[in-house]
Coordinates of C-alpha atoms and ligand atoms in Angstrom, one line a residue:
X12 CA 0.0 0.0 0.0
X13 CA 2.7 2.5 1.1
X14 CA 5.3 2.0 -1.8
X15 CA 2.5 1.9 -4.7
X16 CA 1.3 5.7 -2.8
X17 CA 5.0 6.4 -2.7
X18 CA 5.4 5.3 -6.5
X19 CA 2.6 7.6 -7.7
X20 CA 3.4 10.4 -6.3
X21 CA 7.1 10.0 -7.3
X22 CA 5.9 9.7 -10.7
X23 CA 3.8 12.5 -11.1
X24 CA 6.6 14.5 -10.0
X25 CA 9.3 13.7 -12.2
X26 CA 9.3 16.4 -15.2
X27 CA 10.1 14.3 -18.3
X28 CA 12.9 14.3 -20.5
X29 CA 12.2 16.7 -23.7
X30 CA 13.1 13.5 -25.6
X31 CA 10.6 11.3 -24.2
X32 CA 7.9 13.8 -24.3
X33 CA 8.5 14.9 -27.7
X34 CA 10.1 11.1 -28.6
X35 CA 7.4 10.5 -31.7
X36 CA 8.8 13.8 -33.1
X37 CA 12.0 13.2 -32.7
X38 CA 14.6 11.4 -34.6
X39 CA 15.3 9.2 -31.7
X40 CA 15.2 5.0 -31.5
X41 CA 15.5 2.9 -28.3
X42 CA 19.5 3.0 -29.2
X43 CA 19.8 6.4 -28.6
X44 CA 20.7 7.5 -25.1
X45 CA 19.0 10.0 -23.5
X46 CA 20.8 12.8 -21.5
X47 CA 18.5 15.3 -20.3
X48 CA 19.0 17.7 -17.5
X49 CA 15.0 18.1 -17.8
X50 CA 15.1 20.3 -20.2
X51 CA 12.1 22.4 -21.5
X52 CA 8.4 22.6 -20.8
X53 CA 9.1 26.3 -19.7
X54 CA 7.0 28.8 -18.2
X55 CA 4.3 30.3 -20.8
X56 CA 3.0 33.7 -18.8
X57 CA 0.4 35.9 -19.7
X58 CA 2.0 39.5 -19.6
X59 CA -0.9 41.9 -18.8
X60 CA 0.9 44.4 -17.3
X61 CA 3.4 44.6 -20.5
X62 CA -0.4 44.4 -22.3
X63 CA -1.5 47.8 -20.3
X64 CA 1.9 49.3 -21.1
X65 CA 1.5 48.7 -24.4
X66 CA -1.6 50.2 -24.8
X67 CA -0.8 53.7 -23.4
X68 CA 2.4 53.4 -25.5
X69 CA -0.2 52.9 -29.1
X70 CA -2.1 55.8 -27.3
X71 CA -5.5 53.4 -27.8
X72 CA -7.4 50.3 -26.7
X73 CA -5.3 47.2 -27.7
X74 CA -7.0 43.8 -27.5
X75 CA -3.5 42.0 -28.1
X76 CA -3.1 38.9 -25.8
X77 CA 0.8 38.8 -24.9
X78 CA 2.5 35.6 -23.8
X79 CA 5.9 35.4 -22.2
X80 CA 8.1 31.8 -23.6
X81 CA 10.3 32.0 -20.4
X82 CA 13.4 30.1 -21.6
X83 CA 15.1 31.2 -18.9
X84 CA 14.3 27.9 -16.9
X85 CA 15.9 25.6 -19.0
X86 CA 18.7 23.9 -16.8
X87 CA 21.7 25.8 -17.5
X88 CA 19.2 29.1 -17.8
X89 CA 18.6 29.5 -21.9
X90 CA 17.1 27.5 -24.5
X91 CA 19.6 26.1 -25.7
X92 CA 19.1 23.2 -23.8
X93 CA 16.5 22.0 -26.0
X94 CA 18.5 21.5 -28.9
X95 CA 21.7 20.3 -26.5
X96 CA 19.8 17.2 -25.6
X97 CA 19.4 16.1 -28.8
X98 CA 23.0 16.9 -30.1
X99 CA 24.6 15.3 -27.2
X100 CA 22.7 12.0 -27.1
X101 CA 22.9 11.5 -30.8
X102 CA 26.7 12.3 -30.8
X103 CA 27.2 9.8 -28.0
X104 CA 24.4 7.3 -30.3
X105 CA 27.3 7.9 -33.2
X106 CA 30.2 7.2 -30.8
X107 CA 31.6 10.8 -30.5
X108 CA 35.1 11.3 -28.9
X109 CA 34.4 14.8 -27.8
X110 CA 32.3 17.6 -29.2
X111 CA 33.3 21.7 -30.3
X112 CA 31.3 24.8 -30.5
X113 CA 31.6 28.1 -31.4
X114 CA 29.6 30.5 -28.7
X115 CA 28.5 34.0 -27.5
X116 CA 28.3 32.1 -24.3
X117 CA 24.8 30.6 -23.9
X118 CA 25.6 27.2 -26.3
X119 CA 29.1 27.1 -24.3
X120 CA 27.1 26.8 -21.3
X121 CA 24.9 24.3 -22.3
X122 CA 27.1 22.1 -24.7
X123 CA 29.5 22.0 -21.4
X124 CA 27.0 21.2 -19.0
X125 CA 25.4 17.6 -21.2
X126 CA 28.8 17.0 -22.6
X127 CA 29.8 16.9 -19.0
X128 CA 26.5 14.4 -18.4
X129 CA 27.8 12.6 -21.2
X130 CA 31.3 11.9 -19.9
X131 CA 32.8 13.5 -23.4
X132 CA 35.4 15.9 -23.1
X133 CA 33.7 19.3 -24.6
X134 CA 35.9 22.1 -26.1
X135 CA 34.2 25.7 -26.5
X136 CA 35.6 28.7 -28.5
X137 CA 34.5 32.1 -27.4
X138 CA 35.3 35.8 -28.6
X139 CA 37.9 36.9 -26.3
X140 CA 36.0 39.5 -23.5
X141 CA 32.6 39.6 -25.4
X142 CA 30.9 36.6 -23.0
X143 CA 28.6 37.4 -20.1
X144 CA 30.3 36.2 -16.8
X145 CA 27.7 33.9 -15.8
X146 CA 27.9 32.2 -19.0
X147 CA 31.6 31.8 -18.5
X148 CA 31.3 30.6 -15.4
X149 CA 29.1 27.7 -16.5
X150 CA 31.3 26.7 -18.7
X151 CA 34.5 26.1 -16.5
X152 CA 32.7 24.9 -13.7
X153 CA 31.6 22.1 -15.9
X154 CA 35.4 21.0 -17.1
X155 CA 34.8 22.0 -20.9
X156 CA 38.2 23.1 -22.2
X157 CA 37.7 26.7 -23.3
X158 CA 39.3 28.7 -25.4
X159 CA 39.1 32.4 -26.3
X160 CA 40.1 33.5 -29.6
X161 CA 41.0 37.0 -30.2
X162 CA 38.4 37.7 -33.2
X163 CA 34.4 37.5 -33.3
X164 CA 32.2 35.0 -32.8
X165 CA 31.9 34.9 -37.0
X166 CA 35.2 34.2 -36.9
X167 CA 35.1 31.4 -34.0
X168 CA 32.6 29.5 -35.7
X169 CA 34.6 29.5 -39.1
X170 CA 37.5 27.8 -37.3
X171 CA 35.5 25.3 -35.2
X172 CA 33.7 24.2 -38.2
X173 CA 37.4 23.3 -39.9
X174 CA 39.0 22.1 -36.5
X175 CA 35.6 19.3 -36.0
X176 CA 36.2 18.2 -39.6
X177 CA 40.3 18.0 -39.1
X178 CA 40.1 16.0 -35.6
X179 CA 36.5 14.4 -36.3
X180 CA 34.6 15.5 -33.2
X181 CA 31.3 16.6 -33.1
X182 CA 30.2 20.3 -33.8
X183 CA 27.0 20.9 -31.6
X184 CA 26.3 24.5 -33.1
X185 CA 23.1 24.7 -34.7
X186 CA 24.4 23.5 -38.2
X187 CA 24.4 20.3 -36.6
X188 CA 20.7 19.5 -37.6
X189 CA 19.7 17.8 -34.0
X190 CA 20.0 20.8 -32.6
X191 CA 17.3 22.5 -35.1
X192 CA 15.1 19.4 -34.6
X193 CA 15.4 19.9 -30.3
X194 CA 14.7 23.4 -30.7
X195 CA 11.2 22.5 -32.6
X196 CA 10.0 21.5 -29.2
X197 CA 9.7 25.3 -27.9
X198 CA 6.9 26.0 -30.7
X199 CA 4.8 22.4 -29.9
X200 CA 5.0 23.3 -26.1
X201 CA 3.3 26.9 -27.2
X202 CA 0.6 25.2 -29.1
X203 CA 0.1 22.3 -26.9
X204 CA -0.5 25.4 -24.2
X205 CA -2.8 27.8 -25.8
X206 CA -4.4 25.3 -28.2
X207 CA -3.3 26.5 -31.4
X208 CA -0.5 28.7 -32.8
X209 CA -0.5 32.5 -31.8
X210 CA -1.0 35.1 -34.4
X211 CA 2.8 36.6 -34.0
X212 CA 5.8 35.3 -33.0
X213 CA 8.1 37.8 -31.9
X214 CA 11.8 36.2 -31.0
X215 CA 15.7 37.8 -30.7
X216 CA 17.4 37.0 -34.3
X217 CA 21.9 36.1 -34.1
X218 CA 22.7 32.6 -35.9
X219 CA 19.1 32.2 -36.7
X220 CA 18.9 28.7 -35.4
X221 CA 15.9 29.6 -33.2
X222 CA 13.6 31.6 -35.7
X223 CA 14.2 28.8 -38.0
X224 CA 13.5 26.3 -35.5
X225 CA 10.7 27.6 -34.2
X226 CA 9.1 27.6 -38.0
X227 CA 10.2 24.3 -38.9
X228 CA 8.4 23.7 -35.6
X229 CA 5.2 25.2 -36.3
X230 CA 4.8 23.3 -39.6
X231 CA 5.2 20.2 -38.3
X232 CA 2.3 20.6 -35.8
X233 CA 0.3 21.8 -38.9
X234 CA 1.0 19.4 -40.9
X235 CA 0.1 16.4 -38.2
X236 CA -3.2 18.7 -37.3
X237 CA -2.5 19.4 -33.8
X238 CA -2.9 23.1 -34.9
X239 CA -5.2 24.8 -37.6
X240 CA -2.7 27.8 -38.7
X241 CA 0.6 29.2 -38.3
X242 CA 1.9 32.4 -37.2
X243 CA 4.0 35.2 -38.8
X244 CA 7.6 34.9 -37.6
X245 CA 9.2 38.2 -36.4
X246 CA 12.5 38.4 -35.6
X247 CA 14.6 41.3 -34.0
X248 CA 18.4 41.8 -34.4
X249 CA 20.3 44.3 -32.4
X250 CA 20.8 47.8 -35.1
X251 CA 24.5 47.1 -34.8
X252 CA 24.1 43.5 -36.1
X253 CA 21.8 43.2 -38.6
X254 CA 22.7 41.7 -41.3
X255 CA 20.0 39.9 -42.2
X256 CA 17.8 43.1 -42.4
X257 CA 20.8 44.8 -44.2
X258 CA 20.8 42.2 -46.8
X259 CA 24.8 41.4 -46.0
X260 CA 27.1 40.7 -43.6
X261 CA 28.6 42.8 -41.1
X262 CA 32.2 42.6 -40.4
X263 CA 32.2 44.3 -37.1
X264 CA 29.2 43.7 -35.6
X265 CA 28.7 45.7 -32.3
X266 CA 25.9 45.9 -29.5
X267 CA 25.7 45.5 -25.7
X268 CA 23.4 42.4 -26.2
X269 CA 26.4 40.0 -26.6
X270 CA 24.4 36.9 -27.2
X271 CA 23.3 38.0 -30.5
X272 CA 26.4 39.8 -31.5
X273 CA 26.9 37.7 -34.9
X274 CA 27.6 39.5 -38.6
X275 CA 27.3 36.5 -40.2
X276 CA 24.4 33.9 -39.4
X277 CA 24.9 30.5 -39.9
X278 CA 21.3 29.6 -40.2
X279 CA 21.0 33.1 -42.9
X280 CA 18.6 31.0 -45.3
X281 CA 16.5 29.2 -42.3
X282 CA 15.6 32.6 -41.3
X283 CA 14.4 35.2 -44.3
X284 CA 12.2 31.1 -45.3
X285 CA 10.7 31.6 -42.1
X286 CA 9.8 35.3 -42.7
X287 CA 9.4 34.7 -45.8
X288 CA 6.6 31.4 -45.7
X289 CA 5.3 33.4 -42.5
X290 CA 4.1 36.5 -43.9
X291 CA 6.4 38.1 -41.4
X292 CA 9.8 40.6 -40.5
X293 CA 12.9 41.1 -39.6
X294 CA 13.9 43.9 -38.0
X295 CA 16.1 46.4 -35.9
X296 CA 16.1 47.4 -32.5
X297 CA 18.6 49.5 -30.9
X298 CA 20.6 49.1 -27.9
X299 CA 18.6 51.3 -25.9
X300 CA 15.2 49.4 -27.0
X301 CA 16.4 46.7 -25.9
X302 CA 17.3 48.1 -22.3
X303 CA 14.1 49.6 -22.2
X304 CA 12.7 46.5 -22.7
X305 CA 14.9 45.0 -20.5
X306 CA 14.2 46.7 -17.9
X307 CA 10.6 47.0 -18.6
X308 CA 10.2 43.0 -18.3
X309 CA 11.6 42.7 -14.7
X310 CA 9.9 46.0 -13.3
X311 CA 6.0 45.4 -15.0
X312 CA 6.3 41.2 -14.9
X313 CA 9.2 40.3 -12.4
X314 CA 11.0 38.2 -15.4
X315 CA 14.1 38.6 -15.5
X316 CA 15.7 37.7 -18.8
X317 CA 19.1 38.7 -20.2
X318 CA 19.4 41.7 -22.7
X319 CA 19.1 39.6 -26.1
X320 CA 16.2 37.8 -24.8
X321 CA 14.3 41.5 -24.6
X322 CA 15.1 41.9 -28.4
X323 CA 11.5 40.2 -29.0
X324 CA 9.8 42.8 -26.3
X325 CA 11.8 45.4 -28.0
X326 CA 10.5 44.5 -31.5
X327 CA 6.9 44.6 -30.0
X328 CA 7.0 47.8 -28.5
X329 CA 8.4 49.0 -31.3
X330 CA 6.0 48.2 -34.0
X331 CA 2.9 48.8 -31.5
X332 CA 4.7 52.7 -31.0
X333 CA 4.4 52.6 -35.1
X334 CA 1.0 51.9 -35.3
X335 CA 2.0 48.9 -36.5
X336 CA 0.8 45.9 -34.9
X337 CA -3.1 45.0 -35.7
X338 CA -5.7 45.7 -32.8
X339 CA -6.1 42.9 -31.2
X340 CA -4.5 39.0 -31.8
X341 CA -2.4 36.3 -30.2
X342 CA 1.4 37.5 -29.5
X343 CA 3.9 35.3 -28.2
X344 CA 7.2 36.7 -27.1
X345 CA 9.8 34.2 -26.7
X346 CA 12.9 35.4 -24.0
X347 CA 16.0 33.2 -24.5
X348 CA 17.8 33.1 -21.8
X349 CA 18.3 34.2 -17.6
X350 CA 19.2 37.4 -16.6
X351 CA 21.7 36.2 -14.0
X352 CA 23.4 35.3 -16.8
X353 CA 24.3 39.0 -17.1
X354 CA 24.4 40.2 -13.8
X355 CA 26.9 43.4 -14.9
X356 CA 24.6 44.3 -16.9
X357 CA 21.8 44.5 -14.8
X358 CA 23.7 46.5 -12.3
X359 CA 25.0 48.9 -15.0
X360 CA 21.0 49.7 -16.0
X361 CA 19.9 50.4 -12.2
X362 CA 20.5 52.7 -9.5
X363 CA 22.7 51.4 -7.1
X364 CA 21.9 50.5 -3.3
X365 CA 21.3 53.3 -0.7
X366 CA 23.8 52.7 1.9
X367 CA 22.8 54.2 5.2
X368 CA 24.1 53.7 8.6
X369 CA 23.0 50.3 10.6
X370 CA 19.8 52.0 12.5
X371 CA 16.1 51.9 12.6
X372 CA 15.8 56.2 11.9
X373 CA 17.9 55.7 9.2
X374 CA 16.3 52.5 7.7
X375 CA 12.9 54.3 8.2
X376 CA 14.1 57.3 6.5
X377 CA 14.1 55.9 3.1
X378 CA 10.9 53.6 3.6
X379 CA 8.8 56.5 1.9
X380 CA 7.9 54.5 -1.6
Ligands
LIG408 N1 19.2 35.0 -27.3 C1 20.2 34.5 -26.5 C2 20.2 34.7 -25.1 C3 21.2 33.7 -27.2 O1 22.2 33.2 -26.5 C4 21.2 33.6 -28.6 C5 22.2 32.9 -29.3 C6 20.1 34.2 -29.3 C7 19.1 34.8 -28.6 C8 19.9 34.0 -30.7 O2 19.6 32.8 -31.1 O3 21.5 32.3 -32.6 O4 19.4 30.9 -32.7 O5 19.4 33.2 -33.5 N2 23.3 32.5 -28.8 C9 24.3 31.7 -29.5 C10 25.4 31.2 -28.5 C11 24.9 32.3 -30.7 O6 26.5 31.0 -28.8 O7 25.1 31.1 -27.3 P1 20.0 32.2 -32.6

């Protein structure tokens, strides 16, 4: 009696792995193993202070219904983790003897952290002083080998690509496709939660592996029927690295939003299909959008995300202070990754602490809100 009640509830607790839940979706067999640090079903929030804000900001009524993708929540604190799974338990289905990537910091972290599940040795390549400290952190803590190149992430990810060929280990970018096919997962979890696609899809834009994901995603559920239509694809880049919105390259791409600080995306023709099939845009948003936005998310919804992840939020505000957004429809704004990631960052954009003597007069001096 006691250890079946026991075995329920222990089995209504355990989150699944993305791979099991999503397994018929999946390119997965019974010989592939499964390393998972629980990875995905993230928070989907209804943002109706961000709504109201939005409303005052078109100067009119707005009927749009805004959803938050947390993907801040993912184990190592991006989404990224959803297409890791896959790439790491396929390379060790394929016998890998250690994988490489290329990284603003986030795919660093998360490559590490399942390579480290794994037991293969993991090797990341970073721009030299152009990661977030948190992401860093992850990344030596879980014994990858890391190395920081003095060039741009452009220019990492062109020598990774040679070196995985050279020494045959595995490149877990996103031009390894099992990391598009994880990534899927975060547009099935949006419809399996509101029932249907959303009108918009509003998501930060740097390799493209996520907007093209996300698409690739959405057409899949279509085409199996689990939704009845599919939503236009918007993506954001930072104004300083836009090259997809500029039509070429940039050689020396700059913003504060180092996550999506990329001049040349891998995933270029993945992302103007999506806008393209979608009906949808790319577009700019400067650095201090984004910071507005930034800041905006924390102090009107308490999420705290990390400055690319407000791209999307940018983009929104933006086109609703343009007049143009439609009235009233489904919006979904995904935000990749944690703000801890960032915490400089987040200190930079706030006032600092009040520091006042060790007393109750003085505490209850600055108690006036
Ligand atoms: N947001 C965050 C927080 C990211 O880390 C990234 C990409 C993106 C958005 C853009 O996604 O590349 O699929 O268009 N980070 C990669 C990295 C490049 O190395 O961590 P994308």
């Amino acid at each position: 009696m006691m250890d079946s009640h026991f075995t329920a509830v222990r089995e209504t607790r355990v989150k699944q792995p993305l791979i099991e839940r999503f397994r018929a979706y999946l390119p997965v067999s019974d010989k592939t193993p499964v390393i998972t640090l629980q990875e995905g079903d993230t928070p989907l929030l209804r943002a109706s202070n961000l709504e109201r804000h939005l409303a005052r900001v078109a100067g009119r009524s707005l009927a749009l219904e805004v959803h938050l993708k947390y993907e801040g929540t993912n184990p190592t604190g991006s989404f990224k983790d959803r297409g890791m799974t896959m790439a790491i338990s396929k390379a060790l289905e394929e016998g890998t003897r250690g994988v490489i990537c290329a990284s603003t910091g986030n795919t660093s972290a998360s490559a590490a952290a399942y390579a480290a599940r794994a037991g293969v040795p993991c090797f990341v390549v970073i721009p030299d002083g152009n990661i977030a400290m948190g992401k860093l952190a992850q990344a030596v803590m879980a014994g990858a080998r890391v190395i920081a190149v003095r060039g741009n992430f452009d220019r990492a990810l062109e020598l990774v690509r040679e070196a995985a060929e050279k020494r045959s280990i595995t490149l877990v970018n996103s031009v390894n496709p099992y990391r598009i096919d994880g990534q899927k997962s975060a547009s099935w979890e949006i419809v399996d939660s509101l029932g249907d696609a959303p009108d918009f899809h509003f998501i930060p834009v740097g390799n493209a592996g996520n907007i093209t994901a996300h698409w690739l995603g959405y057409r899949d559920y279509l085409q199996r029927g689990k939704s009845g239509k599919l939503p236009r694809m918007m993506g954001f880049q930072a104004a300083g690295a836009a090259p997809l919105v500029d039509g070429a390259p940039v050689a020396a791409p700059k913003t504060l939003a180092t996550a999506i600080k990329i001049g040349n995306p891998a995933s270029w023709d993945g992302a103007i299909r999506a806008r393209d099939e979608s009906k949808g845009r790319i577009c700019k948003v400067t650095d201090d959008e984004i910071i507005e936005a930034y800041k905006l998310l924390a102090g009107l919804e308490g999420v705290f995300a990390e400055p690319a992840s407000a791209a999307s939020v940018a983009g929104l505000l933006q086109l609703v202070s343009r007049g143009e957004m439609p009235r009233e429809g489904v919006v979904v704004c995904t935000l990749t990754g944690h703000g801890l990631k960032d915490p400089e960052r987040a200190i930079q954009s706030s006032l600092p602490p009040r520091v006042v003597e060790a007393t109750l007069e003085a505490l209850s001096g600055e108690l006036q809100s």
